[in-house]
């Protein structure tokens, strides 16, 4: 063997060793029929087969079953033989059955006379790259779908000259154009003509390019020619090499927000005016109130002075309430009202509210009825503000209920929620007014409201306070002239059995006992009944003797509070008749009288048969002391 032949053999050996040692590529030889003739280390690592496991087998073992069924491996060899080389990417199969994404190059091998002697095959694992490309593609697709699905923002792309290149659904919704109507057109079509003449579109592009990002607000034009106030953000888009590719533009319709800003500014000015007005009104009210107090201390004023004094006092109280309403209206609209909820007695809240509203109801001779649970009701609330809610509802009912009408406040607790109704048989609410009855300064129907005093603040304030407690409030009415009901619910309520000092808690002598109050003075009977209800008793009232006897037969009361001086049938006569009824001897009877011990003479009514006696007006402390020492079942 000559020197040239030795050199050729050595070169061939070196090339063989090089190919066999390559780790990142599977390099192997096939005969013309596709039988594996050689196998390098990269092939063993990539495909998982040792050389003795594949040499002599057809290379189709590396293809998925669907590809083999379509005779694709043989088709690849045919293309390589025809064209000299063939390259593709596709799925291949390792020995363990796992798939990988491969780049495949098949080269036809021919001898010196052109006869096909086989094929050289190089395979590279591109699975990682494909996964990255697929992840990128999916990310781009998700981003595209995200942009396309955004409806509150117009998001679109411009080329470097400002021509529209993309258009999302939000852009169509805000500007009114379909994508086909804007693609390829200059974005200046969205500017007002005067802004275009002033060069604003060009300036916007230039500023974004120079500053890297611009944001502004201004008027823009929709397809229908209407204008809207827009917030615009524009940023240039650059390629990896820094080449300017265009602009990204985001537009948001701010018309409603701009309107709200203007309203908020107006609202602040109104609040400042109300606060100033209320402050200025309070200055003259203080000396007027002092003057009334001085007149009230004046001994033995004349009837004329007394009537004038009382009239001033009533009107001053009304004016003070209006000023307080003005202040609360300002605090309410500016969000300055705060509540401090704590566990409070709803019974006490009712008592305070009724006490405040009672003069207005008495002035119009309203019949007031209170229906509350016999046991104590506790609720998580701000006591002062909840009193305000009830007082406003009661005052509203009194205001729109004619003289002699009826007003009822009822309450119940279910599933931890307190439900309260204030019902009247007054002027009612028309369907047209129902929508705005809780709005600030609303006074319902114009004709009815024009006859009443007030600013239309009370109901709006009541709604705000109830909602701040996490509750809800609403109104209902069969219609004008048919009365109305204002209802609200609050969370965090519970009922607890009330027990009075001196009572044996081991014996269920609780305060659910039935009590009968009898007095021909309706206000006196109703007010005493209210107190007893708030103390936890079941109370029924009667305004004459015969009605009292009928009520006693029905309710079988444990106790009776009897007015002494009643027409037709006075207190002692009623008591004798009660004692004669079945079980009447067990009734605890209390005489309620306007005569004190110093006034008693032989000619006064006989108090024999009564178990106790209370002096009008009944003091709460005296009543509680009496009940604390009485066993009522």
Coordinates of C-alpha atoms in Angstrom, one line a residue:
X1 CA 0.0 0.0 0.0
X2 CA 1.5 3.3 -1.1
X3 CA 1.8 6.5 0.9
X4 CA -1.3 8.0 -0.8
X5 CA -3.5 5.0 0.0
X6 CA -2.3 5.0 3.7
X7 CA -3.2 8.6 3.9
X8 CA -6.7 8.0 2.6
X9 CA -7.3 5.1 5.0
X10 CA -6.1 7.2 7.9
X11 CA -8.4 10.0 6.9
X12 CA -11.3 7.7 6.6
X13 CA -10.6 6.3 10.0
X14 CA -10.4 9.7 11.6
X15 CA -13.7 10.7 9.9
X16 CA -15.3 7.5 11.2
X17 CA -14.1 8.2 14.7
X18 CA -15.4 11.7 14.5
X19 CA -18.8 10.6 13.4
X20 CA -19.0 7.9 16.0
X21 CA -18.1 10.2 18.8
X22 CA -20.6 13.0 18.0
X23 CA -23.1 13.1 20.9
X24 CA -25.6 15.8 19.9
X25 CA -26.5 14.3 16.5
X26 CA -27.7 10.8 15.5
X27 CA -25.6 10.0 12.4
X28 CA -26.1 6.7 10.7
X29 CA -26.0 5.0 7.3
X30 CA -28.9 3.3 5.5
X31 CA -28.7 0.9 2.5
X32 CA -30.8 1.7 -0.5
X33 CA -33.7 -0.2 1.1
X34 CA -33.5 1.8 4.4
X35 CA -31.7 -0.8 6.5
X36 CA -29.5 0.6 9.2
X37 CA -25.8 0.0 8.4
X38 CA -24.1 2.1 11.1
X39 CA -24.8 3.7 14.4
X40 CA -22.9 6.5 16.2
X41 CA -22.9 7.5 19.9
X42 CA -25.2 10.4 19.3
X43 CA -27.8 8.0 17.8
X44 CA -27.5 5.7 20.8
X45 CA -28.0 8.6 23.2
X46 CA -30.8 10.3 21.2
X47 CA -32.8 7.2 20.3
X48 CA -32.0 4.9 23.1
X49 CA -30.9 1.9 21.1
X50 CA -27.5 0.2 21.2
X51 CA -25.9 -0.5 17.8
X52 CA -26.5 -4.2 17.9
X53 CA -30.3 -3.5 18.5
X54 CA -30.8 -1.5 15.3
X55 CA -28.1 -2.4 12.7
X56 CA -29.8 -4.6 10.2
X57 CA -33.3 -3.3 11.0
X58 CA -35.4 -0.9 8.8
X59 CA -35.2 2.7 10.0
X60 CA -39.0 3.0 10.1
X61 CA -38.8 1.8 13.7
X62 CA -38.1 5.4 14.6
X63 CA -41.4 6.7 13.2
X64 CA -44.8 6.9 14.8
X65 CA -47.3 4.3 13.7
X66 CA -49.5 6.7 11.6
X67 CA -46.4 7.7 9.6
X68 CA -45.5 4.1 9.0
X69 CA -49.0 3.3 7.9
X70 CA -48.7 6.0 5.3
X71 CA -45.4 4.6 4.1
X72 CA -43.8 7.9 4.9
X73 CA -40.3 6.6 5.7
X74 CA -40.0 5.1 2.2
X75 CA -41.4 8.3 0.7
X76 CA -38.6 10.3 2.4
X77 CA -36.0 8.0 0.8
X78 CA -37.6 8.4 -2.6
X79 CA -37.5 12.2 -2.3
X80 CA -33.9 12.1 -1.1
X81 CA -32.9 9.9 -4.0
X82 CA -34.7 12.2 -6.5
X83 CA -33.4 15.5 -5.1
X84 CA -30.1 14.4 -3.6
X85 CA -31.2 15.5 -0.1
X86 CA -34.4 15.8 2.0
X87 CA -35.0 17.7 5.2
X88 CA -38.0 17.9 7.5
X89 CA -39.1 18.3 11.1
X90 CA -41.5 15.8 12.7
X91 CA -42.2 13.5 15.6
X92 CA -39.9 10.4 16.1
X93 CA -40.0 7.6 18.6
X94 CA -37.3 6.5 21.1
X95 CA -36.8 3.0 22.2
X96 CA -38.8 3.6 25.4
X97 CA -41.8 4.8 23.3
X98 CA -41.4 8.5 24.2
X99 CA -41.8 10.9 21.3
X100 CA -39.4 13.7 20.5
X101 CA -39.4 16.5 17.9
X102 CA -36.6 15.9 15.4
X103 CA -34.9 17.7 12.6
X104 CA -34.0 15.1 10.0
X105 CA -31.6 15.4 7.0
X106 CA -31.4 12.5 4.6
X107 CA -28.6 12.6 1.9
X108 CA -28.5 10.2 -1.1
X109 CA -25.1 8.5 -1.4
X110 CA -23.8 7.5 -4.9
X111 CA -20.7 6.0 -6.3
X112 CA -18.5 7.5 -9.0
X113 CA -20.8 6.2 -11.8
X114 CA -23.9 7.6 -10.0
X115 CA -25.3 4.3 -8.7
X116 CA -27.3 4.8 -5.4
X117 CA -25.4 3.0 -2.7
X118 CA -27.4 4.2 0.3
X119 CA -28.3 7.2 2.5
X120 CA -26.7 9.2 5.2
X121 CA -29.1 10.3 7.9
X122 CA -28.6 13.0 10.5
X123 CA -31.2 13.6 13.2
X124 CA -31.2 16.3 15.9
X125 CA -33.5 16.5 18.9
X126 CA -35.4 19.8 18.7
X127 CA -38.0 19.0 21.4
X128 CA -36.9 21.8 23.8
X129 CA -36.8 24.4 21.0
X130 CA -40.2 23.3 19.8
X131 CA -41.7 23.5 23.3
X132 CA -40.3 27.0 23.6
X133 CA -41.7 28.0 20.3
X134 CA -45.0 26.4 21.1
X135 CA -45.1 28.2 24.5
X136 CA -44.3 31.4 22.7
X137 CA -47.0 30.8 20.1
X138 CA -49.5 30.0 22.8
X139 CA -48.5 33.1 24.8
X140 CA -48.9 35.2 21.7
X141 CA -52.2 33.7 21.0
X142 CA -53.5 34.2 24.6
X143 CA -52.2 37.8 24.5
X144 CA -54.0 38.3 21.1
X145 CA -57.2 36.9 22.5
X146 CA -56.8 39.0 25.7
X147 CA -56.4 42.2 23.7
X148 CA -59.2 41.2 21.4
X149 CA -61.5 40.5 24.3
X150 CA -61.0 43.8 26.2
X151 CA -64.1 45.9 25.7
X152 CA -63.4 48.8 28.0
X153 CA -60.3 50.0 26.2
X154 CA -59.7 50.7 22.5
X155 CA -56.3 48.9 21.9
X156 CA -54.8 49.1 18.5
X157 CA -51.5 49.3 16.6
X158 CA -50.1 52.0 14.3
X159 CA -47.3 51.8 11.8
X160 CA -44.5 54.4 12.1
X161 CA -46.6 56.8 10.0
X162 CA -49.7 56.5 12.1
X163 CA -51.6 54.0 9.8
X164 CA -53.9 51.6 11.7
X165 CA -52.6 48.0 11.7
X166 CA -54.8 46.3 14.3
X167 CA -58.2 46.8 15.9
X168 CA -59.7 45.2 19.0
X169 CA -63.4 44.7 20.1
X170 CA -63.0 47.6 22.6
X171 CA -62.0 49.9 19.8
X172 CA -65.0 49.0 17.8
X173 CA -67.3 49.4 20.8
X174 CA -65.9 52.8 21.9
X175 CA -65.3 54.4 18.4
X176 CA -68.1 52.7 16.5
X177 CA -66.0 51.5 13.5
X178 CA -65.5 47.8 12.4
X179 CA -62.0 46.7 11.8
X180 CA -62.6 46.7 8.0
X181 CA -63.5 50.4 8.1
X182 CA -60.3 51.6 9.7
X183 CA -57.4 49.2 8.8
X184 CA -54.9 51.0 6.7
X185 CA -56.3 54.5 7.4
X186 CA -54.6 57.2 9.4
X187 CA -55.5 57.5 13.0
X188 CA -56.1 61.2 12.7
X189 CA -59.7 60.2 11.6
X190 CA -60.5 60.1 15.3
X191 CA -59.6 63.8 16.0
X192 CA -61.8 66.8 15.7
X193 CA -61.2 68.8 12.5
X194 CA -59.8 71.7 14.5
X195 CA -57.4 69.4 16.3
X196 CA -56.2 68.0 12.9
X197 CA -55.6 71.5 11.6
X198 CA -53.7 72.3 14.7
X199 CA -51.4 69.3 14.0
X200 CA -52.2 67.4 17.2
X201 CA -52.0 63.9 15.6
X202 CA -48.5 64.5 14.3
X203 CA -47.5 66.1 17.6
X204 CA -48.8 63.0 19.5
X205 CA -46.7 60.6 17.4
X206 CA -43.6 62.8 17.7
X207 CA -43.9 63.2 21.5
X208 CA -44.4 59.5 22.0
X209 CA -41.3 58.7 19.9
X210 CA -39.2 61.3 21.7
X211 CA -40.4 60.7 25.3
X212 CA -41.0 56.9 25.1
X213 CA -44.6 57.2 26.3
X214 CA -47.3 59.9 26.3
X215 CA -50.5 60.1 28.2
X216 CA -53.2 62.8 27.8
X217 CA -56.9 63.5 27.9
X218 CA -58.9 65.2 25.2
X219 CA -61.9 65.1 22.9
X220 CA -62.1 62.4 20.3
X221 CA -64.7 61.6 17.6
X222 CA -66.8 58.5 17.1
X223 CA -68.0 57.1 13.8
X224 CA -71.4 58.8 14.3
X225 CA -69.8 62.2 14.7
X226 CA -70.4 62.5 18.4
X227 CA -67.4 63.4 20.7
X228 CA -66.3 61.8 23.9
X229 CA -63.7 62.7 26.5
X230 CA -60.8 60.2 26.2
X231 CA -57.8 59.2 28.1
X232 CA -55.0 58.3 25.6
X233 CA -51.8 56.4 26.2
X234 CA -49.3 55.9 23.3
X235 CA -46.0 54.2 23.3
X236 CA -43.5 53.4 20.5
X237 CA -42.8 49.8 19.6
X238 CA -39.2 48.8 18.7
X239 CA -37.7 45.5 17.4
X240 CA -34.9 43.6 19.1
X241 CA -32.4 45.7 17.2
X242 CA -34.0 49.0 18.2
X243 CA -35.8 49.5 14.9
X244 CA -38.9 51.6 15.2
X245 CA -41.8 49.4 14.2
X246 CA -44.8 51.6 15.1
X247 CA -46.9 52.6 18.0
X248 CA -49.3 50.9 20.6
X249 CA -52.3 53.1 21.4
X250 CA -54.8 52.6 24.2
X251 CA -57.9 54.8 24.5
X252 CA -60.5 54.9 27.3
X253 CA -63.8 56.6 27.2
X254 CA -63.7 59.0 30.2
X255 CA -67.0 60.9 29.5
X256 CA -68.9 59.5 32.5
X257 CA -65.9 59.9 34.8
X258 CA -65.5 63.5 33.7
X259 CA -69.2 64.1 34.4
X260 CA -68.8 62.6 37.8
X261 CA -65.8 64.8 38.6
X262 CA -67.9 67.8 37.7
X263 CA -70.7 66.5 39.9
X264 CA -68.4 65.9 42.8
X265 CA -67.0 69.4 42.5
X266 CA -70.6 70.8 42.5
X267 CA -71.4 68.5 45.5
X268 CA -68.4 69.8 47.4
X269 CA -69.5 73.4 46.8
X270 CA -73.1 72.5 47.9
X271 CA -71.8 70.9 51.1
X272 CA -69.7 73.9 51.9
X273 CA -72.7 76.1 51.4
X274 CA -74.9 73.9 53.6
X275 CA -72.3 73.9 56.4
X276 CA -72.0 77.6 56.2
X277 CA -75.7 78.2 56.1
X278 CA -76.3 75.9 59.1
X279 CA -73.6 77.6 61.0
X280 CA -75.0 81.0 60.3
X281 CA -78.5 79.9 61.3
X282 CA -77.3 78.5 64.6
X283 CA -76.0 81.9 65.7
X284 CA -79.4 83.6 66.0
X285 CA -81.0 80.4 67.3
X286 CA -79.0 80.3 70.5
X287 CA -80.2 83.6 71.9
X288 CA -83.8 82.9 70.8
X289 CA -83.6 79.6 72.8
X290 CA -82.2 81.4 75.8
X291 CA -85.0 83.9 75.6
X292 CA -87.6 81.1 75.5
X293 CA -86.0 79.5 78.6
X294 CA -86.2 82.8 80.4
X295 CA -89.9 83.1 79.6
X296 CA -90.5 79.6 80.8
X297 CA -88.9 80.5 84.2
X298 CA -91.1 83.6 84.5
X299 CA -93.6 82.9 87.3
X300 CA -97.3 83.0 86.5
X301 CA -97.2 84.5 83.0
X302 CA -100.5 85.6 81.4
X303 CA -102.3 83.2 79.1
X304 CA -101.3 85.3 76.1
X305 CA -97.6 85.2 77.0
X306 CA -97.7 81.5 77.8
X307 CA -99.4 80.6 74.5
X308 CA -96.9 82.8 72.6
X309 CA -94.0 81.4 74.5
X310 CA -95.1 77.8 73.7
X311 CA -95.7 78.6 70.1
X312 CA -92.1 80.1 69.8
X313 CA -90.8 77.0 71.6
X314 CA -92.5 74.6 69.1
X315 CA -91.4 76.6 66.0
X316 CA -87.9 76.9 67.4
X317 CA -87.7 73.2 67.9
X318 CA -88.8 72.7 64.3
X319 CA -86.3 75.2 63.0
X320 CA -83.5 73.6 65.0
X321 CA -84.4 70.2 63.5
X322 CA -84.3 71.6 60.0
X323 CA -80.8 73.0 60.7
X324 CA -79.7 69.6 62.1
X325 CA -81.1 68.0 58.9
X326 CA -79.1 70.4 56.8
X327 CA -75.9 69.6 58.6
X328 CA -76.5 65.8 58.3
X329 CA -77.3 66.2 54.6
X330 CA -73.9 67.8 54.1
X331 CA -72.1 65.2 56.2
X332 CA -74.0 62.4 54.3
X333 CA -73.2 63.5 50.8
X334 CA -69.5 64.2 51.7
X335 CA -69.1 60.8 53.5
X336 CA -68.4 62.3 56.9
X337 CA -71.0 60.5 58.8
X338 CA -69.5 57.7 60.9
X339 CA -71.2 55.1 63.0
X340 CA -69.9 53.2 66.0
X341 CA -71.9 50.0 66.3
X342 CA -72.1 48.2 69.6
X343 CA -74.5 45.9 71.3
X344 CA -77.5 48.1 72.4
X345 CA -81.0 47.6 73.6
X346 CA -83.5 48.1 70.8
X347 CA -86.2 48.6 73.3
X348 CA -84.4 51.7 74.7
X349 CA -83.8 53.0 71.2
X350 CA -87.6 52.7 70.5
X351 CA -88.4 54.5 73.7
X352 CA -86.1 57.4 72.9
X353 CA -87.4 57.7 69.3
X354 CA -91.1 57.5 70.4
X355 CA -90.4 60.1 73.1
X356 CA -88.9 62.5 70.4
X357 CA -91.7 61.9 67.9
X358 CA -94.6 61.9 70.5
X359 CA -95.2 65.7 70.5
X360 CA -95.8 65.8 66.8
X361 CA -98.2 62.8 67.0
X362 CA -100.0 64.2 70.0
X363 CA -100.4 67.6 68.3
X364 CA -102.4 65.8 65.5
X365 CA -104.2 63.4 67.9
X366 CA -102.7 60.4 66.2
X367 CA -103.4 56.9 67.7
X368 CA -100.0 55.3 68.1
X369 CA -99.5 51.6 68.6
X370 CA -96.3 49.8 69.4
X371 CA -95.8 46.1 68.7
X372 CA -92.4 44.7 69.8
X373 CA -91.3 41.3 71.1
X374 CA -92.1 40.6 74.8
X375 CA -88.5 39.9 75.5
X376 CA -85.5 42.2 75.2
X377 CA -84.2 42.8 71.7
X378 CA -80.5 43.5 71.3
X379 CA -78.9 44.7 68.0
X380 CA -75.4 45.6 66.9
X381 CA -75.9 49.3 66.0
X382 CA -75.0 52.9 66.7
X383 CA -77.6 53.8 69.3
X384 CA -77.8 57.5 68.5
X385 CA -78.0 56.9 64.7
X386 CA -80.6 54.2 65.0
X387 CA -82.8 56.5 67.2
X388 CA -82.4 59.0 64.4
X389 CA -83.7 56.5 61.8
X390 CA -86.8 55.6 63.9
X391 CA -87.5 59.2 64.7
X392 CA -87.3 60.2 61.1
X393 CA -89.6 57.4 60.0
X394 CA -92.1 58.2 62.8
X395 CA -92.0 62.0 62.1
X396 CA -92.5 61.3 58.4
X397 CA -95.5 59.1 59.2
X398 CA -96.9 61.8 61.4
X399 CA -96.3 64.5 58.8
X400 CA -98.3 62.7 56.1
X401 CA -101.1 61.2 58.3
X402 CA -104.2 63.4 58.9
X403 CA -105.4 64.3 62.4
X404 CA -106.9 61.4 64.2
X405 CA -105.0 58.9 62.0
X406 CA -103.2 55.8 63.2
X407 CA -99.5 55.0 63.3
X408 CA -97.9 51.7 64.2
X409 CA -94.3 50.8 64.9
X410 CA -93.8 47.0 64.9
X411 CA -90.6 45.0 65.2
X412 CA -89.6 41.3 65.0
X413 CA -86.4 39.2 64.9
X414 CA -85.9 36.2 62.6
X415 CA -82.6 34.4 61.8
X416 CA -80.5 37.1 63.4
X417 CA -82.1 40.0 61.5
X418 CA -84.2 42.8 63.0
X419 CA -87.2 43.7 60.9
X420 CA -89.0 47.0 61.7
X421 CA -92.2 48.4 60.1
X422 CA -93.6 51.9 60.5
X423 CA -97.1 51.9 59.1
X424 CA -99.7 54.7 58.8
X425 CA -103.1 55.2 57.2
X426 CA -102.2 58.6 55.8
X427 CA -101.8 60.0 52.3
X428 CA -99.8 57.1 50.9
X429 CA -97.3 57.1 48.1
X430 CA -98.1 57.1 44.4
X431 CA -96.2 54.7 42.1
X432 CA -94.5 57.7 40.4
X433 CA -93.1 58.9 43.7
X434 CA -92.0 55.5 45.0
X435 CA -88.9 55.6 42.8
X436 CA -87.5 58.8 44.3
X437 CA -88.9 58.7 47.9
X438 CA -85.5 58.1 49.4
X439 CA -83.6 60.7 47.3
X440 CA -82.1 63.7 48.9
X441 CA -84.5 66.7 49.1
X442 CA -87.3 64.6 47.6
X443 CA -90.7 65.2 49.2
X444 CA -92.8 62.8 47.3
X445 CA -95.9 64.0 45.5
X446 CA -95.8 67.8 45.0
X447 CA -99.3 68.5 46.3
X448 CA -99.0 66.5 49.5
X449 CA -95.5 67.7 50.1
X450 CA -96.4 71.3 49.6
X451 CA -98.6 71.1 52.7
X452 CA -95.9 69.8 54.9
X453 CA -92.8 71.2 56.5
X454 CA -89.3 69.8 56.1
X455 CA -86.5 69.7 53.5
X456 CA -86.9 66.2 52.2
X457 CA -83.7 65.0 54.0
X458 CA -85.1 62.6 56.7
X459 CA -85.8 59.6 54.5
X460 CA -82.6 59.9 52.6
X461 CA -80.6 60.2 55.8
X462 CA -82.5 57.1 57.2
X463 CA -81.6 55.1 54.1
X464 CA -77.9 56.1 54.4
X465 CA -77.7 55.2 58.1
X466 CA -79.5 51.9 57.6
X467 CA -77.2 50.9 54.8
X468 CA -74.1 52.0 56.8
X469 CA -75.3 49.4 59.4
X470 CA -75.3 46.7 56.6
X471 CA -79.1 46.8 56.4
X472 CA -81.7 47.7 53.8
X473 CA -84.7 50.0 53.8
X474 CA -87.7 50.2 51.5
X475 CA -91.2 51.6 51.3
X476 CA -94.6 50.2 50.1
X477 CA -98.0 51.7 49.6
X478 CA -101.2 50.6 48.0
X479 CA -101.3 54.0 46.4
X480 CA -102.2 57.7 47.1
X481 CA -104.6 58.1 50.0
X482 CA -104.2 54.5 51.2
X483 CA -101.4 54.8 53.7
X484 CA -97.8 53.6 53.6
X485 CA -95.3 51.3 55.3
X486 CA -91.6 52.1 55.7
X487 CA -89.6 49.0 56.5
X488 CA -85.9 48.3 57.3
X489 CA -83.9 45.3 58.3
X490 CA -80.6 45.2 60.2
X491 CA -78.2 42.2 60.8
X492 CA -76.8 41.2 64.2
X493 CA -80.0 41.1 66.2
X494 CA -81.1 38.7 68.9
X495 CA -83.8 38.2 71.5
X496 CA -83.0 37.6 75.2
X497 CA -85.5 36.8 77.9
X498 CA -85.9 39.9 80.2
X499 CA -85.8 39.4 83.9
X500 CA -86.5 42.0 86.5
X501 CA -84.6 42.4 89.7
X502 CA -86.2 40.5 92.6
X503 CA -87.6 37.8 90.4
X504 CA -86.6 34.1 90.9
X505 CA -84.7 33.2 87.8
X506 CA -85.1 29.5 88.5
X507 CA -88.8 29.8 88.1
X508 CA -90.0 30.8 84.7
X509 CA -91.9 33.8 85.9
X510 CA -90.5 35.9 82.9
X511 CA -91.9 39.1 81.7
X512 CA -94.1 37.6 79.1
X513 CA -97.1 38.0 81.4
X514 CA -100.2 39.6 80.0
X515 CA -101.1 43.0 81.3
X516 CA -104.2 45.1 80.8
X517 CA -104.1 48.9 80.9
X518 CA -107.4 50.7 81.3
X519 CA -107.8 54.5 81.0
X520 CA -110.3 56.7 79.2
X521 CA -107.4 59.1 78.3
X522 CA -106.0 57.4 75.2
X523 CA -102.6 59.1 75.4
X524 CA -102.2 58.1 79.0
X525 CA -103.2 54.5 78.3
X526 CA -101.0 54.2 75.2
X527 CA -97.9 55.8 76.8
X528 CA -98.1 53.5 79.9
X529 CA -98.6 50.5 77.6
X530 CA -95.6 51.5 75.6
X531 CA -93.4 51.5 78.7
X532 CA -94.7 48.1 79.8
X533 CA -94.0 46.7 76.3
X534 CA -90.5 48.0 76.4
X535 CA -90.1 46.3 79.7
X536 CA -91.0 43.1 78.1
X537 CA -94.7 42.5 78.9
X538 CA -97.6 41.6 76.6
X539 CA -99.9 44.6 76.9
X540 CA -103.5 45.3 75.8
X541 CA -105.2 48.6 76.2
X542 CA -108.9 49.5 76.9
X543 CA -110.4 53.0 77.0
X544 CA -113.6 52.2 79.0
X545 CA -114.8 49.7 81.5
X546 CA -116.9 47.5 79.3
X547 CA -114.1 47.0 76.8
X548 CA -111.7 46.2 79.7
X549 CA -114.0 43.4 80.9
X550 CA -114.2 41.9 77.4
X551 CA -110.4 42.1 77.0
X552 CA -109.9 40.4 80.4
X553 CA -112.2 37.5 79.4
X554 CA -110.2 37.0 76.2
X555 CA -106.6 37.6 77.5
X556 CA -106.8 36.4 81.1
X557 CA -104.3 39.1 82.3
X558 CA -102.0 38.6 85.2
X559 CA -102.1 42.3 86.1
X560 CA -104.3 45.3 85.4
X561 CA -103.5 49.0 85.7
X562 CA -106.8 50.8 86.3
X563 CA -107.5 54.5 86.0
X564 CA -109.7 55.5 89.0
X565 CA -111.7 58.4 87.5
X566 CA -113.5 57.0 84.3
X567 CA -117.0 57.9 83.2
X568 CA -119.9 55.4 83.3
X569 CA -117.8 52.7 85.0
X570 CA -115.0 53.9 87.2
X571 CA -111.9 52.0 88.3
X572 CA -113.3 50.4 91.5
X573 CA -116.4 49.2 89.6
X574 CA -114.2 47.7 86.9
X575 CA -112.1 46.0 89.5
X576 CA -115.2 44.5 91.3
X577 CA -116.4 43.1 87.9
X578 CA -112.9 41.7 87.2
X579 CA -112.7 39.9 90.5
X580 CA -116.0 38.3 89.8
X581 CA -114.7 36.8 86.6
X582 CA -113.1 33.3 86.6
X583 CA -109.6 33.7 87.9
X584 CA -110.2 37.3 88.6
X585 CA -109.1 37.1 92.2
X586 CA -105.5 36.2 91.1
X587 CA -105.1 39.4 89.1
X588 CA -102.7 41.9 90.5
X589 CA -104.6 45.2 90.4
X590 CA -102.9 48.6 90.5
X591 CA -104.8 51.8 90.8
X592 CA -103.5 54.6 88.6
X593 CA -104.7 57.9 90.0
X594 CA -104.2 61.6 89.9
X595 CA -104.9 62.0 93.6
X596 CA -102.0 61.9 95.9
X597 CA -102.2 60.8 99.5
X598 CA -102.6 64.4 100.7
X599 CA -105.7 64.8 98.6
X600 CA -107.5 61.7 99.8
X601 CA -110.7 62.2 101.7
X602 CA -113.6 60.1 102.6
X603 CA -115.4 61.2 99.5
X604 CA -112.6 60.0 97.2
X605 CA -113.0 56.7 95.4
X606 CA -112.4 53.6 97.5
X607 CA -109.0 52.0 96.9
X608 CA -110.0 48.8 98.7
X609 CA -109.4 45.7 96.6
X610 CA -106.3 47.2 94.8
X611 CA -103.0 45.6 95.4
X612 CA -100.9 48.7 94.7
X613 CA -101.3 52.3 93.6
X614 CA -99.3 54.6 91.2
X615 CA -99.6 58.4 91.0
X616 CA -100.1 60.1 87.6
X617 CA -97.9 60.8 85.7
X618 CA -96.4 57.5 86.4
X619 CA -92.7 57.7 87.0
X620 CA -90.6 55.0 85.4
X621 CA -88.6 54.4 88.5
X622 CA -91.8 53.8 90.5
X623 CA -93.2 51.4 87.9
X624 CA -90.0 49.4 87.8
X625 CA -89.8 49.2 91.6
X626 CA -93.4 47.9 91.7
X627 CA -92.8 45.3 89.0
X628 CA -89.6 44.2 90.7
X629 CA -91.5 43.1 93.8
X630 CA -94.5 41.5 92.1
X631 CA -94.8 37.9 91.0
X632 CA -96.6 37.8 87.6
X633 CA -97.2 34.6 85.8

